[in-house]
Tab-separated table of C-alpha atoms in Angstrom:
chain	number	residue	atom	x	y	z
A	1	MET	CA	-8.290	1.074	38.868
A	2	ALA	CA	-8.507	3.231	35.534
A	3	THR	CA	-10.618	5.757	35.494
A	4	GLY	CA	-13.261	6.738	32.438
A	5	ARG	CA	-11.160	9.796	31.220
A	6	GLN	CA	-8.064	7.136	31.349
A	7	ILE	CA	-9.706	4.602	29.307
A	8	VAL	CA	-10.602	7.120	26.769
A	9	MET	CA	-6.906	8.402	26.448
A	10	THR	CA	-5.826	5.500	25.939
A	11	GLY	CA	-8.245	4.943	23.043
A	12	LEU	CA	-7.550	8.322	21.879
A	13	LEU	CA	-3.753	7.196	21.832
A	14	SER	CA	-3.727	4.254	20.109
A	15	ILE	CA	-5.678	5.683	16.769
A	16	PRO	CA	-2.223	6.833	15.146
A	17	LEU	CA	-0.615	3.065	15.995
A	18	TRP	CA	-3.768	1.442	14.508
A	19	LEU	CA	-3.408	4.128	10.796
A	20	ALA	CA	0.156	3.277	10.980
A	21	ALA	CA	-0.658	-0.443	11.068
A	22	ALA	CA	-2.901	-0.321	8.451
A	23	PHE	CA	-0.795	1.531	6.109
A	24	LEU	CA	2.315	-0.601	6.148
A	25	LEU	CA	-0.269	-3.666	5.540
A	26	TYR	CA	-1.771	-1.803	2.374
A	27	TRP	CA	0.878	-0.146	0.965
A	28	PRO	CA	2.083	-1.826	-1.878
A	29	SER	CA	6.029	-3.255	-1.863
A	30	ASP	CA	8.421	-2.945	-4.350
A	31	ALA	CA	9.369	-6.293	-3.467
A	32	ASP	CA	5.985	-8.194	-5.175
A	33	PRO	CA	6.122	-8.606	-8.962
A	34	LYS	CA	2.956	-6.736	-8.740
A	35	SER	CA	3.555	-3.450	-8.058
A	36	ILE	CA	3.279	-1.446	-10.976
A	37	PRO	CA	2.302	2.273	-11.414
A	38	HIS	CA	-1.565	2.891	-10.492
A	39	PRO	CA	-3.213	5.603	-12.823
A	40	ILE	CA	-3.568	8.175	-10.448
A	41	GLY	CA	-7.326	8.735	-9.485
A	42	TRP	CA	-8.203	5.253	-11.044
A	43	SER	CA	-10.903	5.348	-8.744
A	44	GLY	CA	-14.010	7.442	-9.478
A	45	SER	CA	-12.457	10.762	-10.757
A	46	LYS	CA	-14.544	12.559	-13.404
A	47	ASP	CA	-11.324	14.024	-14.710
A	48	GLU	CA	-10.502	12.264	-18.349
A	49	THR	CA	-7.159	13.000	-17.754
A	50	LYS	CA	-7.064	10.516	-14.497
A	51	ASP	CA	-9.638	7.599	-16.259
A	52	PRO	CA	-7.163	5.400	-18.338
A	53	SER	CA	-10.174	4.112	-19.953
A	54	THR	CA	-10.328	7.536	-22.217
A	55	SER	CA	-8.423	8.696	-24.900
A	56	ASN	CA	-7.788	12.024	-23.012
A	57	PHE	CA	-5.459	10.179	-20.550
A	58	TRP	CA	-3.337	8.469	-21.895
A	59	LYS	CA	-2.876	12.122	-24.234
A	60	HIS	CA	-1.793	13.674	-21.334
A	61	VAL	CA	-0.209	10.874	-19.463
A	62	ASP	CA	3.792	11.375	-18.319
A	63	LEU	CA	5.476	8.231	-19.237
A	64	LYS	CA	8.482	8.750	-17.328
A	65	SER	CA	7.299	9.877	-13.761
A	66	GLN	CA	8.495	6.510	-12.009
A	67	GLU	CA	11.752	4.802	-11.665
A	68	ILE	CA	12.153	1.547	-12.601
A	69	PRO	CA	12.178	-0.057	-8.123
A	70	GLU	CA	15.770	-1.597	-7.222
A	71	THR	CA	14.190	-4.330	-6.698
A	72	VAL	CA	13.162	-5.052	-10.184
A	73	THR	CA	16.461	-4.452	-11.883
A	74	LYS	CA	18.203	-6.488	-8.909
A	75	ARG	CA	15.483	-9.092	-9.645
A	76	SER	CA	16.114	-8.961	-13.491
A	77	ALA	CA	19.550	-10.524	-12.908
A	78	SER	CA	18.689	-13.861	-11.764
A	79	ILE	CA	15.760	-14.379	-14.154
A	80	LYS	CA	16.174	-17.433	-16.689
A	81	VAL	CA	15.232	-17.010	-20.220
A	82	LYS	CA	13.973	-20.068	-21.947
A	83	GLU	CA	14.417	-20.980	-25.464
A	84	SER	CA	11.794	-22.911	-27.987
A	85	VAL	CA	10.544	-23.671	-31.256
A	86	LEU	CA	6.674	-23.799	-31.671
A	87	SER	CA	5.845	-24.658	-35.072
A	88	VAL	CA	3.160	-22.815	-36.794
A	89	ASP	CA	1.309	-22.644	-39.966
A	90	ASN	CA	4.049	-24.741	-41.024
A	91	VAL	CA	7.264	-22.254	-39.912
A	92	GLN	CA	9.320	-23.482	-37.328
A	93	VAL	CA	9.240	-20.198	-34.780
A	94	PHE	CA	12.466	-19.682	-32.511
A	95	TYR	CA	10.701	-17.733	-29.460
A	96	ARG	CA	12.890	-16.991	-25.765
A	97	GLU	CA	10.388	-17.006	-23.205
A	98	ALA	CA	11.333	-15.596	-19.632
A	99	GLN	CA	8.492	-15.381	-16.780
A	100	SER	CA	8.937	-14.401	-13.144
A	101	GLU	CA	8.953	-17.047	-10.382
A	102	GLY	CA	7.220	-15.638	-7.775
A	103	GLU	CA	3.749	-14.400	-8.043
A	104	SER	CA	3.200	-12.454	-12.149
A	105	SER	CA	0.485	-10.273	-13.305
A	106	ALA	CA	-2.289	-12.374	-15.030
A	107	HIS	CA	-3.981	-9.347	-17.337
A	108	ILE	CA	-0.883	-8.836	-19.671
A	109	SER	CA	1.986	-10.147	-21.724
A	110	ILE	CA	4.731	-9.338	-23.927
A	111	LEU	CA	6.006	-10.202	-27.553
A	112	LEU	CA	8.889	-8.717	-28.827
A	113	LEU	CA	8.974	-8.343	-32.189
A	114	HIS	CA	12.489	-7.125	-33.915
A	115	GLY	CA	13.990	-5.147	-36.565
A	116	ALA	CA	15.651	-6.424	-39.774
A	117	ALA	CA	18.849	-5.728	-38.736
A	118	PHE	CA	17.923	-7.525	-35.311
A	119	SER	CA	16.627	-10.810	-33.782
A	120	SER	CA	14.896	-12.351	-30.576
A	121	GLU	CA	18.824	-12.242	-29.595
A	122	THR	CA	18.664	-8.303	-29.202
A	123	TRP	CA	16.200	-8.318	-26.285
A	124	LEU	CA	18.234	-10.800	-24.763
A	125	HIS	CA	21.618	-8.769	-24.557
A	126	LEU	CA	20.052	-5.453	-24.234
A	127	GLY	CA	18.382	-6.798	-21.053
A	128	THR	CA	14.841	-6.082	-22.176
A	129	ILE	CA	13.537	-10.023	-21.708
A	130	GLN	CA	14.831	-10.169	-18.309
A	131	ILE	CA	13.829	-6.681	-16.980
A	132	LEU	CA	10.097	-7.455	-18.041
A	133	ALA	CA	9.857	-10.455	-17.208
A	134	ALA	CA	10.989	-9.546	-13.429
A	135	MET	CA	8.665	-6.690	-13.590
A	136	GLY	CA	6.592	-9.762	-13.591
A	137	TYR	CA	4.865	-9.962	-16.928
A	138	ARG	CA	5.108	-13.238	-19.339
A	139	THR	CA	7.752	-11.923	-21.694
A	140	VAL	CA	8.465	-13.355	-24.743
A	141	ALA	CA	10.321	-12.387	-27.840
A	142	ILE	CA	10.682	-14.164	-31.035
A	143	ASP	CA	12.491	-14.415	-34.363
A	144	VAL	CA	10.045	-13.160	-37.309
A	145	PRO	CA	10.401	-15.910	-40.200
A	146	GLY	CA	13.509	-15.659	-42.188
A	147	TYR	CA	15.346	-13.839	-39.663
A	148	GLY	CA	17.433	-15.308	-36.967
A	149	LYS	CA	17.056	-19.200	-35.957
A	150	SER	CA	12.892	-18.835	-37.790
A	151	SER	CA	12.797	-21.219	-40.957
A	152	LEU	CA	12.097	-19.109	-43.935
A	153	ALA	CA	8.567	-18.621	-45.577
A	154	ASP	CA	6.674	-16.707	-47.658
A	155	ILE	CA	3.643	-15.619	-45.673
A	156	SER	CA	1.179	-14.012	-47.688
A	157	ASP	CA	-1.102	-12.828	-45.109
A	158	HIS	CA	1.786	-11.001	-42.344
A	159	GLY	CA	-1.051	-9.517	-39.307
A	160	GLU	CA	-3.158	-13.189	-39.121
A	161	PHE	CA	0.251	-15.257	-39.050
A	162	LEU	CA	1.344	-12.825	-35.891
A	163	ASN	CA	-2.378	-13.874	-34.611
A	164	HIS	CA	-1.542	-17.579	-34.827
A	165	VAL	CA	1.779	-16.985	-33.430
A	166	ILE	CA	-0.155	-15.421	-30.231
A	167	LYS	CA	-2.912	-18.070	-29.750
A	168	ALA	CA	-0.031	-21.040	-30.514
A	169	LEU	CA	1.926	-19.145	-27.122
A	170	ASP	CA	-0.967	-18.867	-25.711
A	171	LEU	CA	-0.362	-14.815	-24.578
A	172	LYS	CA	-3.176	-13.471	-23.050
A	173	ARG	CA	-3.900	-9.844	-23.850
A	174	PRO	CA	-0.787	-9.001	-25.788
A	175	VAL	CA	1.518	-6.080	-25.473
A	176	VAL	CA	3.246	-6.333	-28.577
A	177	VAL	CA	6.669	-4.235	-29.323
A	178	SER	CA	6.863	-3.524	-32.838
A	179	PRO	CA	9.756	-1.818	-34.222
A	180	SER	CA	10.501	-1.161	-37.476
A	181	MET	CA	10.617	-4.733	-40.431
A	182	SER	CA	8.251	-5.686	-38.186
A	183	GLY	CA	5.388	-3.228	-38.201
A	184	THR	CA	4.504	-5.286	-41.342
A	185	TYR	CA	3.275	-7.905	-38.828
A	186	ALA	CA	1.732	-5.478	-36.140
A	187	LEU	CA	0.273	-3.346	-37.925
A	188	PRO	CA	-2.405	-5.907	-39.328
A	189	TYR	CA	-3.098	-7.673	-36.576
A	190	LEU	CA	-3.880	-3.862	-34.391
A	191	LEU	CA	-6.372	-3.623	-37.112
A	192	LYS	CA	-8.156	-6.544	-36.827
A	193	HIS	CA	-7.356	-7.883	-32.997
A	194	SER	CA	-7.585	-4.606	-31.222
A	195	GLU	CA	-10.055	-5.546	-29.254
A	196	GLU	CA	-7.336	-8.358	-28.267
A	197	MET	CA	-4.864	-6.276	-26.973
A	198	GLY	CA	-2.996	-5.160	-24.011
A	199	GLY	CA	-0.883	-2.332	-25.831
A	200	TYR	CA	1.086	-1.837	-28.595
A	201	ILE	CA	4.721	-0.289	-28.873
A	202	PRO	CA	5.659	0.771	-32.278
A	203	VAL	CA	9.271	1.697	-32.583
A	204	ALA	CA	9.519	3.328	-36.370
A	205	PRO	CA	8.003	0.856	-37.442
A	206	VAL	CA	7.346	0.401	-41.251
A	207	GLY	CA	3.976	-0.716	-43.248
A	208	THR	CA	2.055	2.325	-41.743
A	209	GLY	CA	0.627	3.136	-45.107
A	210	ILE	CA	-2.314	0.230	-43.764
A	211	LEU	CA	-3.272	2.831	-41.372
A	212	GLU	CA	-3.290	5.576	-44.443
A	213	ARG	CA	-6.058	2.758	-46.425
A	214	GLN	CA	-8.512	2.096	-42.611
A	215	SER	CA	-11.606	4.831	-42.056
A	216	CYS	CA	-13.572	3.494	-38.817
A	217	ALA	CA	-17.066	3.009	-39.273
A	218	SER	CA	-17.798	5.077	-36.338
A	219	SER	CA	-17.965	8.825	-36.291
A	220	GLN	CA	-14.318	11.451	-36.017
A	221	THR	CA	-14.068	13.109	-33.088
A	222	GLU	CA	-11.977	15.781	-32.809
A	223	GLU	CA	-8.512	12.984	-32.222
A	224	ASP	CA	-6.176	15.380	-34.058
A	225	GLN	CA	-5.237	17.155	-31.330
A	226	LEU	CA	-2.456	15.125	-30.478
A	227	ALA	CA	0.499	14.588	-26.933
A	228	SER	CA	2.643	17.267	-26.599
A	229	VAL	CA	5.419	14.836	-27.914
A	230	CYS	CA	3.360	14.220	-30.917
A	231	GLU	CA	3.718	18.119	-31.919
A	232	SER	CA	7.087	17.870	-33.475
A	233	LEU	CA	5.716	15.347	-35.427
A	234	ARG	CA	2.733	17.136	-37.047
A	235	LYS	CA	4.404	18.627	-39.779
A	236	PHE	CA	4.410	15.127	-41.368
A	237	LEU	CA	1.033	14.490	-41.430
A	238	LYS	CA	-1.489	15.685	-44.495
A	239	PRO	CA	-5.351	16.068	-44.995
A	240	PRO	CA	-6.971	13.996	-45.512
A	241	LEU	CA	-6.100	12.144	-42.072
A	242	PRO	CA	-7.728	8.922	-41.538
A	243	ASN	CA	-9.835	8.090	-39.063
A	244	LEU	CA	-8.584	5.679	-36.263
A	245	SER	CA	-11.283	6.310	-33.510
A	246	CYS	CA	-12.311	2.809	-33.094
A	247	ILE	CA	-8.768	1.059	-32.641
A	248	LYS	CA	-8.670	1.756	-28.384
A	249	THR	CA	-5.844	0.127	-27.716
A	250	PRO	CA	-3.494	1.628	-25.437
A	251	THR	CA	-0.425	2.796	-28.003
A	252	LEU	CA	2.962	4.258	-26.915
A	253	VAL	CA	5.258	5.371	-29.691
A	254	VAL	CA	8.626	5.514	-29.346
A	255	PHE	CA	10.993	7.035	-31.938
A	256	GLY	CA	14.418	8.929	-32.025
A	257	GLU	CA	15.191	12.654	-32.139
A	258	TYR	CA	17.043	11.592	-35.440
A	259	ASP	CA	14.197	9.630	-36.715
A	260	ARG	CA	11.240	11.633	-36.536
A	261	GLY	CA	9.033	10.604	-40.053
A	262	LYS	CA	5.603	9.967	-40.870
A	263	HIS	CA	5.363	6.585	-39.742
A	264	SER	CA	5.668	7.549	-36.161
A	265	ALA	CA	2.851	10.827	-36.540
A	266	LEU	CA	0.202	8.536	-38.148
A	267	LEU	CA	0.739	6.800	-34.923
A	268	CYS	CA	0.104	9.104	-32.383
A	269	LEU	CA	-3.920	9.788	-34.131
A	270	LEU	CA	-4.348	6.743	-32.167
A	271	PRO	CA	-7.083	7.979	-29.979
A	272	ARG	CA	-5.195	6.557	-27.063
A	273	SER	CA	-1.473	6.755	-27.756
A	274	GLN	CA	0.835	9.032	-26.178
A	275	ALA	CA	4.787	9.591	-27.451
A	276	ALA	CA	8.068	9.475	-26.361
A	277	GLU	CA	11.471	10.695	-27.987
A	278	ILE	CA	14.424	9.229	-26.958
A	279	PRO	CA	17.233	11.711	-26.960
A	280	GLU	CA	20.011	11.485	-29.873
A	281	GLY	CA	18.172	8.456	-30.338
A	282	ARG	CA	18.663	6.555	-34.691
A	283	HIS	CA	16.487	4.221	-35.639
A	284	PRO	CA	16.568	1.453	-33.595
A	285	ALA	CA	15.966	4.475	-30.531
A	286	TYR	CA	16.482	1.677	-27.438
A	287	LEU	CA	19.614	1.397	-28.554
A	288	ASP	CA	20.827	4.270	-27.759
A	289	ASN	CA	19.165	5.270	-24.401
A	290	PRO	CA	18.177	1.285	-22.837
A	291	LYS	CA	17.778	2.952	-19.443
A	292	LEU	CA	15.236	5.501	-20.630
A	293	TRP	CA	13.455	2.511	-22.860
A	294	HIS	CA	13.031	0.203	-20.251
A	295	LYS	CA	11.265	3.363	-18.318
A	296	LEU	CA	9.537	3.934	-20.819
A	297	LEU	CA	8.301	0.242	-20.808
A	298	TYR	CA	8.044	0.413	-16.890
A	299	ASN	CA	5.766	2.911	-16.656
A	300	PHE	CA	3.476	2.704	-19.968
A	301	LEU	CA	3.003	-0.868	-19.206
A	302	GLY	CA	1.849	-0.479	-15.421
A	303	HIS	CA	-1.286	1.719	-16.554
A	304	ALA	CA	-2.106	-1.064	-19.291
A	305	ALA	CA	-1.906	-3.832	-16.365
A	306	GLN	CA	-4.437	-1.215	-14.676
A	307	LEU	CA	-6.947	-0.894	-17.782
A	308	ALA	CA	-6.740	-4.888	-18.720
A	309	ALA	CA	-7.255	-5.222	-15.182
A	310	LYS	CA	-10.266	-3.061	-15.212
A	311	SER	CA	-12.205	-4.715	-18.576
A	312	GLN	CA	-11.763	-8.723	-17.345
């Protein structure tokens, strides 16, 4: 018969085994599409640089900190991309859509726009649609009216047209990826519907003059402290600077090393913005380093999804 001492010793020896089992049970698996980066100090942190609901978090967050898991990369090869046409405001909008067959993140969705020399096909060939879907996000890439396979149309309000596209596609908390020309659609949408967005990823967009005419009713705080990467763009900012303090959408400003300019500099004034420069990148910087581009998306979207989940 076991003595009391033996029972106690057996109980103590079993504790590490229970702890190990609990660790394995609750540790997120890379195979799960929702295994996205969790912001450090998410719960109850008083440090604003660790709380994604604050501007300081986005100005200091490292969007190169985590590599895309190999399981996500492998899964992307099997993602099926569907094609369809949607009628919005009497415009035939062609789009491509992909979503992982497994459980996906319901907190945000991704809308890919494109520049004047490109179309939704660019994101297909680059693999961006597939890898975003493999990360667990519903991903849609459209051909802007007059480009690709979408019909030509005279649209008076680009921002509201984009809003109608998003509603027709039933995109929840969309993160809008907006290179170059598509800024004429995304920026007006941002100013009117920022609270509905899960995030914004401009890549040297045109049309940023609309930001210079923006003046938030809220008082301007000392938001002219820029994320470190944005400091290389400060010389393009001339006073008076616009008050953008009321636009709280998490924003990833992407630009190429050979394409620094005022457009990206103005976007760095958004209070929840972080920036990334693509080394030796041109205007379509994502084409010059797809691996880095997708890594930036992976890290940014992980934090954006967590913030969207918290706000729901």
